mmCIF file of C-alpha atoms in Angstrom:
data_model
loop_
_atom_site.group_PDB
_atom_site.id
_atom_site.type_symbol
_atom_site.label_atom_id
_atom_site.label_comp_id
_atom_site.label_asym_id
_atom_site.label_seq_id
_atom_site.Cartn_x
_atom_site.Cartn_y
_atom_site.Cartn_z
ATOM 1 C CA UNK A 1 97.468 67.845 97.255
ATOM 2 C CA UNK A 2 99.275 66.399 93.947
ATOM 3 C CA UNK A 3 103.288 66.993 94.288
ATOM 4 C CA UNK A 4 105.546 66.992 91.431
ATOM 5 C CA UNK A 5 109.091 64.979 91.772
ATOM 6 C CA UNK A 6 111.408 67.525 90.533
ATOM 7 C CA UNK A 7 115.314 65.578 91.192
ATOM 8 C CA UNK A 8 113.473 64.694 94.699
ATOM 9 C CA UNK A 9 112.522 67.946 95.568
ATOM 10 C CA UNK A 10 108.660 67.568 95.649
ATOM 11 C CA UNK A 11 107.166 70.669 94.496
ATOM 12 C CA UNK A 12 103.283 70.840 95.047
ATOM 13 C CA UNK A 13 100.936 71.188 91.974
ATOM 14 C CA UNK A 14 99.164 74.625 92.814
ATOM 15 C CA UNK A 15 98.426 78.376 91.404
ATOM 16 C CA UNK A 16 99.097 81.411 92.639
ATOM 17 C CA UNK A 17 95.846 81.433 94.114
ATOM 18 C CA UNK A 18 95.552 78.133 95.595
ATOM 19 C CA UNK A 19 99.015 78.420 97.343
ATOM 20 C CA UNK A 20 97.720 82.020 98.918
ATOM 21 C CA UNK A 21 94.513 79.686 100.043
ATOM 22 C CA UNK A 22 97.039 77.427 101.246
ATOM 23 C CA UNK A 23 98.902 80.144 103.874
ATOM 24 C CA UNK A 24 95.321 81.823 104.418
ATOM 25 C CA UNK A 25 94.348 77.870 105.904
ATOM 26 C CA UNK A 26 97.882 77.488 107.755
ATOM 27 C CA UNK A 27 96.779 80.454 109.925
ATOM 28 C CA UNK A 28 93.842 79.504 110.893
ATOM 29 C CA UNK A 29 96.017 76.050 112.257
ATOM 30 C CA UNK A 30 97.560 76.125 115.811
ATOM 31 C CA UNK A 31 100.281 74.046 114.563
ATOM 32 C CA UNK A 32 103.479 75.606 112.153
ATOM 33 C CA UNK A 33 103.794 75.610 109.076
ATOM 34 C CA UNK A 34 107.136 75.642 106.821
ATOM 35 C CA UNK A 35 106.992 77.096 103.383
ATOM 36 C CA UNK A 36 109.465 76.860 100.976
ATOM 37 C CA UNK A 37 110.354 78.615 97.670
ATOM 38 C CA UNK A 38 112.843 76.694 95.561
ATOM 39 C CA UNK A 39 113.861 77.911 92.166
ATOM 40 C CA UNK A 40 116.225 76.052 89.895
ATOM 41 C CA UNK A 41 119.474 76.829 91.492
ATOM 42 C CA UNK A 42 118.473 75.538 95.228
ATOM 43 C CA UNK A 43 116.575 72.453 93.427
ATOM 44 C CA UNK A 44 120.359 71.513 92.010
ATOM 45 C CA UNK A 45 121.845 72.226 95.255
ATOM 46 C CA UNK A 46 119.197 69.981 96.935
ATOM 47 C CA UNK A 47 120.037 66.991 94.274
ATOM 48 C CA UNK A 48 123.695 67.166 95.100
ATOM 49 C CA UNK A 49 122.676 67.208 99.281
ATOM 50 C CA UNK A 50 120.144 64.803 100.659
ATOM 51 C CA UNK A 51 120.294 66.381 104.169
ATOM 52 C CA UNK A 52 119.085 69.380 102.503
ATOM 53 C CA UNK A 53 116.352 67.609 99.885
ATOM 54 C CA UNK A 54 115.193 65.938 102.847
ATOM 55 C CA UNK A 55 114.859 69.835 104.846
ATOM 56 C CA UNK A 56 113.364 71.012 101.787
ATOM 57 C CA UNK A 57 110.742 68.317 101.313
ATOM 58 C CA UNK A 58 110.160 68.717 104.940
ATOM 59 C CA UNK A 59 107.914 72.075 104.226
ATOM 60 C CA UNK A 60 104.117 72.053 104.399
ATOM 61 C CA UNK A 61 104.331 74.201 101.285
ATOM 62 C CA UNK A 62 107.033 74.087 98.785
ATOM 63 C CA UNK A 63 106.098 76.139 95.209
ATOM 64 C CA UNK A 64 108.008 76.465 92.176
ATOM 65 C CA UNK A 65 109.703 80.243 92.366
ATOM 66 C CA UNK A 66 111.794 79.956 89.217
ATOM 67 C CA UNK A 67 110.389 79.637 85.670
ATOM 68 C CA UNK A 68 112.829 76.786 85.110
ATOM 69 C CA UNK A 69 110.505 74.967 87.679
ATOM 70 C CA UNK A 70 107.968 75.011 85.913
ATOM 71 C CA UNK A 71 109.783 73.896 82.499
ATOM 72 C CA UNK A 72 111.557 71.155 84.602
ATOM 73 C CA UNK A 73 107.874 70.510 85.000
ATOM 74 C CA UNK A 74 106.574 70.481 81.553
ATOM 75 C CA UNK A 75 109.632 68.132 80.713
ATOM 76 C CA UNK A 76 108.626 65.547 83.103
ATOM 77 C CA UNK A 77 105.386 65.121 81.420
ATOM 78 C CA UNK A 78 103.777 66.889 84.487
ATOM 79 C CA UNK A 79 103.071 70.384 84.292
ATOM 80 C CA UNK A 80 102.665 72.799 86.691
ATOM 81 C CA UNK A 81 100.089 75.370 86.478
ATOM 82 C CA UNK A 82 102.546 78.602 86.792
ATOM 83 C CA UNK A 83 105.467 79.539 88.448
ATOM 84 C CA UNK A 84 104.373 80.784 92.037
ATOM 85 C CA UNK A 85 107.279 83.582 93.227
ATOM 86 C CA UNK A 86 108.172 83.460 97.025
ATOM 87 C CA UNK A 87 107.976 87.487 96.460
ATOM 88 C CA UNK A 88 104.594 87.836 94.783
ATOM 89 C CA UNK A 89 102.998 84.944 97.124
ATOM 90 C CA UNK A 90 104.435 86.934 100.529
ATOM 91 C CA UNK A 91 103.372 90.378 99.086
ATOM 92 C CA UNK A 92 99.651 89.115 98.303
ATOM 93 C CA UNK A 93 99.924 87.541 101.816
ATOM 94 C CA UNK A 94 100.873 91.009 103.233
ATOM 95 C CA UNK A 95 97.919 92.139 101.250
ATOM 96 C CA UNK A 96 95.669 89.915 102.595
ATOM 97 C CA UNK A 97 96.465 91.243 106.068
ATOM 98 C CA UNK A 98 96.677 94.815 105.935
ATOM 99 C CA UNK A 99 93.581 95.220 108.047
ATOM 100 C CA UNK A 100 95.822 94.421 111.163
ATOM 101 C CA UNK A 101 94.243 91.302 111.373
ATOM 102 C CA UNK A 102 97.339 89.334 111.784
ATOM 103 C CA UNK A 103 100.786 90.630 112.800
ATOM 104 C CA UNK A 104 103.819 90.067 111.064
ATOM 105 C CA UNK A 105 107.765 89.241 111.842
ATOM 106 C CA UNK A 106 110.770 90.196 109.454
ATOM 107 C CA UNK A 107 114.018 88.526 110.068
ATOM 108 C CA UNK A 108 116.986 89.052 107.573
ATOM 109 C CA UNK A 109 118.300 90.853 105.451
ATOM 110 C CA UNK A 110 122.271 93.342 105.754
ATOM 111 C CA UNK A 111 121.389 95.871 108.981
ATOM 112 C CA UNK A 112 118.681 98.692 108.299
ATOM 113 C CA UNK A 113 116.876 96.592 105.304
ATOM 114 C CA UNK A 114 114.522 95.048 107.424
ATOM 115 C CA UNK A 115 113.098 98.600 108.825
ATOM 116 C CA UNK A 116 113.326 100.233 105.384
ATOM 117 C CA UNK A 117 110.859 97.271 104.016
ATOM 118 C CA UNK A 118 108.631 97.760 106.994
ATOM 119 C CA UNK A 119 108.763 101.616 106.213
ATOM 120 C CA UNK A 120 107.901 101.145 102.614
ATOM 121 C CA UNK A 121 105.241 98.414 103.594
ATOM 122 C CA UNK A 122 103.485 100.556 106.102
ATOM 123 C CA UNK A 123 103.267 103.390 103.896
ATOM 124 C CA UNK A 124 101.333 101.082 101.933
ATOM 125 C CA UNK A 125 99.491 99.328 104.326
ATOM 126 C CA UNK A 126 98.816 101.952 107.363
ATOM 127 C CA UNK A 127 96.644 99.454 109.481
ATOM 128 C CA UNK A 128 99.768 96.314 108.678
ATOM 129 C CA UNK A 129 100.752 95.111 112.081
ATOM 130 C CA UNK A 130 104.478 94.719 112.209
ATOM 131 C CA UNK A 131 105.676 93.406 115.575
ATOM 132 C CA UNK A 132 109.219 92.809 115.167
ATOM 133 C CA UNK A 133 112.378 92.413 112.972
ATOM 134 C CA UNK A 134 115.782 91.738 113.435
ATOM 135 C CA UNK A 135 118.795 91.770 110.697
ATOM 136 C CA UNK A 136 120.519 88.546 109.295
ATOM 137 C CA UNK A 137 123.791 89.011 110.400
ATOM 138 C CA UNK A 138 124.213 87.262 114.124
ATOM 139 C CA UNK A 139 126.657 84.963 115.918
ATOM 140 C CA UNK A 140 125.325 82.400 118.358
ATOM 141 C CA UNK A 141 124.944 84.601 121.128
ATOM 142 C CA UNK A 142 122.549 87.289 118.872
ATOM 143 C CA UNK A 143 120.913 84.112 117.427
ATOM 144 C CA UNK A 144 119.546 82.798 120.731
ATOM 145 C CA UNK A 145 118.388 87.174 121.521
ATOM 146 C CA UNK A 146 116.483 86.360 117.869
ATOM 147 C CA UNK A 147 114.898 83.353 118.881
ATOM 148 C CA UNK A 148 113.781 84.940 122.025
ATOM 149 C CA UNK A 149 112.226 88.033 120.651
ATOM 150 C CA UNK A 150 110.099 86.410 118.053
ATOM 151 C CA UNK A 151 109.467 83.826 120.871
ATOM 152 C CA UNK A 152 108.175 86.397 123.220
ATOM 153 C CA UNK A 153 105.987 88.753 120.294
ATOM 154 C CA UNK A 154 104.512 85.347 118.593
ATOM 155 C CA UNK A 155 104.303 85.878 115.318
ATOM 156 C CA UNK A 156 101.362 85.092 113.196
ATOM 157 C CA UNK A 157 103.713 85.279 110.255
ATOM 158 C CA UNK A 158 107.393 85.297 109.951
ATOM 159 C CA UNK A 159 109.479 85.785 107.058
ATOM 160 C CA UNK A 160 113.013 84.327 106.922
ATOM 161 C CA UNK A 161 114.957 85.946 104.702
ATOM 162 C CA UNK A 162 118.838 84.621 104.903
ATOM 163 C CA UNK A 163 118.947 83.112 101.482
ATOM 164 C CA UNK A 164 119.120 79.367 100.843
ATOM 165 C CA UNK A 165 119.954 77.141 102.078
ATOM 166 C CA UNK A 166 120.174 78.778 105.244
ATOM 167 C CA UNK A 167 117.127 79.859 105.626
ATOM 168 C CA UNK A 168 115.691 76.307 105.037
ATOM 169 C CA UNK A 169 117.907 74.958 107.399
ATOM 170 C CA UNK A 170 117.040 77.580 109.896
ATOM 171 C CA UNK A 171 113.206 77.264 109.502
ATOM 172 C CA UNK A 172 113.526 73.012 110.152
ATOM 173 C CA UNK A 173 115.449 73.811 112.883
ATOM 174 C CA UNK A 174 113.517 76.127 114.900
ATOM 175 C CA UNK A 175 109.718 76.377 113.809
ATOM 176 C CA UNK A 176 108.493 74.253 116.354
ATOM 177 C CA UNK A 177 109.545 76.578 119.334
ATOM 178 C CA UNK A 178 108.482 79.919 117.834
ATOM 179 C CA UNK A 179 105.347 80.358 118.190
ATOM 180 C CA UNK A 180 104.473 81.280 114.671
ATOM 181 C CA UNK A 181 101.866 79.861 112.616
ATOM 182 C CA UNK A 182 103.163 80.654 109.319
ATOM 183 C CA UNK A 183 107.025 80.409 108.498
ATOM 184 C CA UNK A 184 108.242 81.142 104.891
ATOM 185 C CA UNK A 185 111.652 81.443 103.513
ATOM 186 C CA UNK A 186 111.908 83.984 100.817
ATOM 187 C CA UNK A 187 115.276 85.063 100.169
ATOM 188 C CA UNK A 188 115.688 88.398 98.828
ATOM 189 C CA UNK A 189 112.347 89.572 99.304
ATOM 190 C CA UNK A 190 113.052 91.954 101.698
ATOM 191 C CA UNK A 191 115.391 93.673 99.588
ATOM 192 C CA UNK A 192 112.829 94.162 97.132
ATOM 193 C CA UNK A 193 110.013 95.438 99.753
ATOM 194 C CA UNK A 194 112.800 98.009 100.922
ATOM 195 C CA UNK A 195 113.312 99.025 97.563
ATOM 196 C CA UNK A 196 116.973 98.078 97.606
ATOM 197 C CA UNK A 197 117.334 95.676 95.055
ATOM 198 C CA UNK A 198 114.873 96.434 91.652
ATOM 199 C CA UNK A 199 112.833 93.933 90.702
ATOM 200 C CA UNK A 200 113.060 93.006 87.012
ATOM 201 C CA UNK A 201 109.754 94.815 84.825
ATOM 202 C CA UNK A 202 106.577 93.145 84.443
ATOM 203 C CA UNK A 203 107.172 92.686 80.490
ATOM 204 C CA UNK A 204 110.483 90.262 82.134
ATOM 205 C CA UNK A 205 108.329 88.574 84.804
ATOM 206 C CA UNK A 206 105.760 87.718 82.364
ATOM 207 C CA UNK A 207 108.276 86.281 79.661
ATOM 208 C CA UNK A 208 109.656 84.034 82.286
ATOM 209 C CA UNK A 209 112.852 86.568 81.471
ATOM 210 C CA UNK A 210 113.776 87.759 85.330
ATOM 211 C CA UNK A 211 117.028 86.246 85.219
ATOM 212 C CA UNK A 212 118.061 87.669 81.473
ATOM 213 C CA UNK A 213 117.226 91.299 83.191
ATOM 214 C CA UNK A 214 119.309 90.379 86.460
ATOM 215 C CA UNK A 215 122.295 89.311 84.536
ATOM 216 C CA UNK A 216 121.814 92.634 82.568
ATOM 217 C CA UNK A 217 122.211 94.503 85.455
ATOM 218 C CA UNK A 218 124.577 91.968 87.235
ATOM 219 C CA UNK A 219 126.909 90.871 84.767
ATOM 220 C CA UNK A 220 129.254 89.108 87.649
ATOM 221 C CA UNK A 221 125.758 86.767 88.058
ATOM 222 C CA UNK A 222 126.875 85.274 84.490
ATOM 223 C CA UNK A 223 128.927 82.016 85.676
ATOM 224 C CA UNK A 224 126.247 81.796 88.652
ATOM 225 C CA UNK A 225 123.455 81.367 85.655
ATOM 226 C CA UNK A 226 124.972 78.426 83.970
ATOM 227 C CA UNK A 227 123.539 76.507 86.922
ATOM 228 C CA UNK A 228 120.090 77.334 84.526
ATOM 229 C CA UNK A 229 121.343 75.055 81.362
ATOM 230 C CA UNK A 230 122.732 72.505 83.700
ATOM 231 C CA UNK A 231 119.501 72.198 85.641
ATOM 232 C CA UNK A 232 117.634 71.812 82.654
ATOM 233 C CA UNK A 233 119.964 68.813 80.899
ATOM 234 C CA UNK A 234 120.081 66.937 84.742
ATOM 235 C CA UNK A 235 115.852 67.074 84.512
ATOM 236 C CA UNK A 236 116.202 65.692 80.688
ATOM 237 C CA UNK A 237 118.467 63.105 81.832
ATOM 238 C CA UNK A 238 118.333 62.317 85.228
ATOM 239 C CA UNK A 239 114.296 63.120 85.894
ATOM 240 C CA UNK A 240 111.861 60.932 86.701
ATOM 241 C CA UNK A 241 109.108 61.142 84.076
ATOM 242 C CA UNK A 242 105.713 61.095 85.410
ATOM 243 C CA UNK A 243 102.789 58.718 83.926
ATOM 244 C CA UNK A 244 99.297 59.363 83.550
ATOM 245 C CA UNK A 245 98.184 58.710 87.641
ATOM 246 C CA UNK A 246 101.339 58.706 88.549
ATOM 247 C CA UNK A 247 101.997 61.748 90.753
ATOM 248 C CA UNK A 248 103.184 61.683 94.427
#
């Protein structure tokens, strides 16, 4: 599988529909498998931290979330084929299992979001087999109770959802010891699934326009955005073009 060197975060060169291909052949593995979803802002964060560049590029799986991605892409003489949203990728996932075929974990999240989503998801999916959850908001002592529980239920597929770079961090950490084929860390997800954060509308999505309709509705996001312009003039500058045969 071609990768794309985006500031050392490797992103790999796939679809929408040849990442879901990607999970569906993960679970049929015995092994785990880490998969990331990096948008602009944690790509900048990883370029300023090795240690976390190094956990990033660590995943079996690591797609390009944000539309800047995929312009960071098209800059580097490199393109990827479309941006590939941890949200959309997890909810076809979901969809793919809704027979019950494969049972599910949700771990993040303030307390109460995770059941909502599972609530909302299950009134969707009747036959989805949810066989655990726990919030994001733990010490050491509720950490190891965490790490026990999805140890015990064994997760087919386990969403992280503590934001990066924690979630990253957490995933490297502990994947190995699990039990769970399929590890992804996805951020806010779970917000959206419980229907407590709006997503922006399709018109927005489709414009590559998501974070023009957050900062609408979140002005306080505005100095948080300028990480956008900067991203895009380190790529220019600081990128490592890519040559015909040249890709990782």
């Amino acid at each position: 599988m071609n990768k794309i060197d985006i500031l050392g975060v490797l992103v790999d060169h796939v679809d929408m529909a040849g990442a879901l291909a990607r999970l569906q052949g993960f679970l049929n593995e015995d092994t785990a498998h880490a998969v990331f979803t990096p948008n602009s802002e944690i790509i900048m964060v990883a370029h300023k931290d090795p240690e976390f560049c190094k956990t990033l590029n660590s995943g079996d799986l690591i797609v390009a979330d944000g539309i800047g991605v995929v312009y960071a892409s098209k800059i580097l003489k490199a393109p990827l084929p479309e941006r590939v949203a941890g949200f959309d990728l997890s909810s076809k996932l979901i969809e793919s299992v809704k027979d019950g075929s494969r049972s599910l974990y949700f771990f993040g999240g303030k307390p109460g979001v995770a059941e909502l989503a599972i609530q909302n998801l299950k009134e969707q999916y009747p036959d989805l087999c949810v066989c655990g959850f726990s919030d994001g908001y733990f010490d050491e002592a509720k950490e190891k109770q965490i790490i026990e529980d999805i140890k015990t239920k064994k997760p087919d597929i386990l969403f992280v959802c503590l934001g990066a770079p924690k979630q990253e961090k957490w995933i490297a950490d502990h994947k190995d010891e699990l039990g769970a084929k399929l590890l992804l860390g996805v951020g806010g997800s779970l917000d959206v699934w419980a229907g407590t954060v709006e997503r922006a509308p399709e018109k927005y999505q489709k414009a590559g326009l998501e974070w023009f309709y957050r900062l609408m509705k979140q002005p306080s996001r505005f100095f948080r955005m300028l990480s956008l312009p900067k991203f895009g003039l380190t790529v220019l500058f600081k990128g490592k073009r890519v040559k015909k045969g040249d890709r990782v």
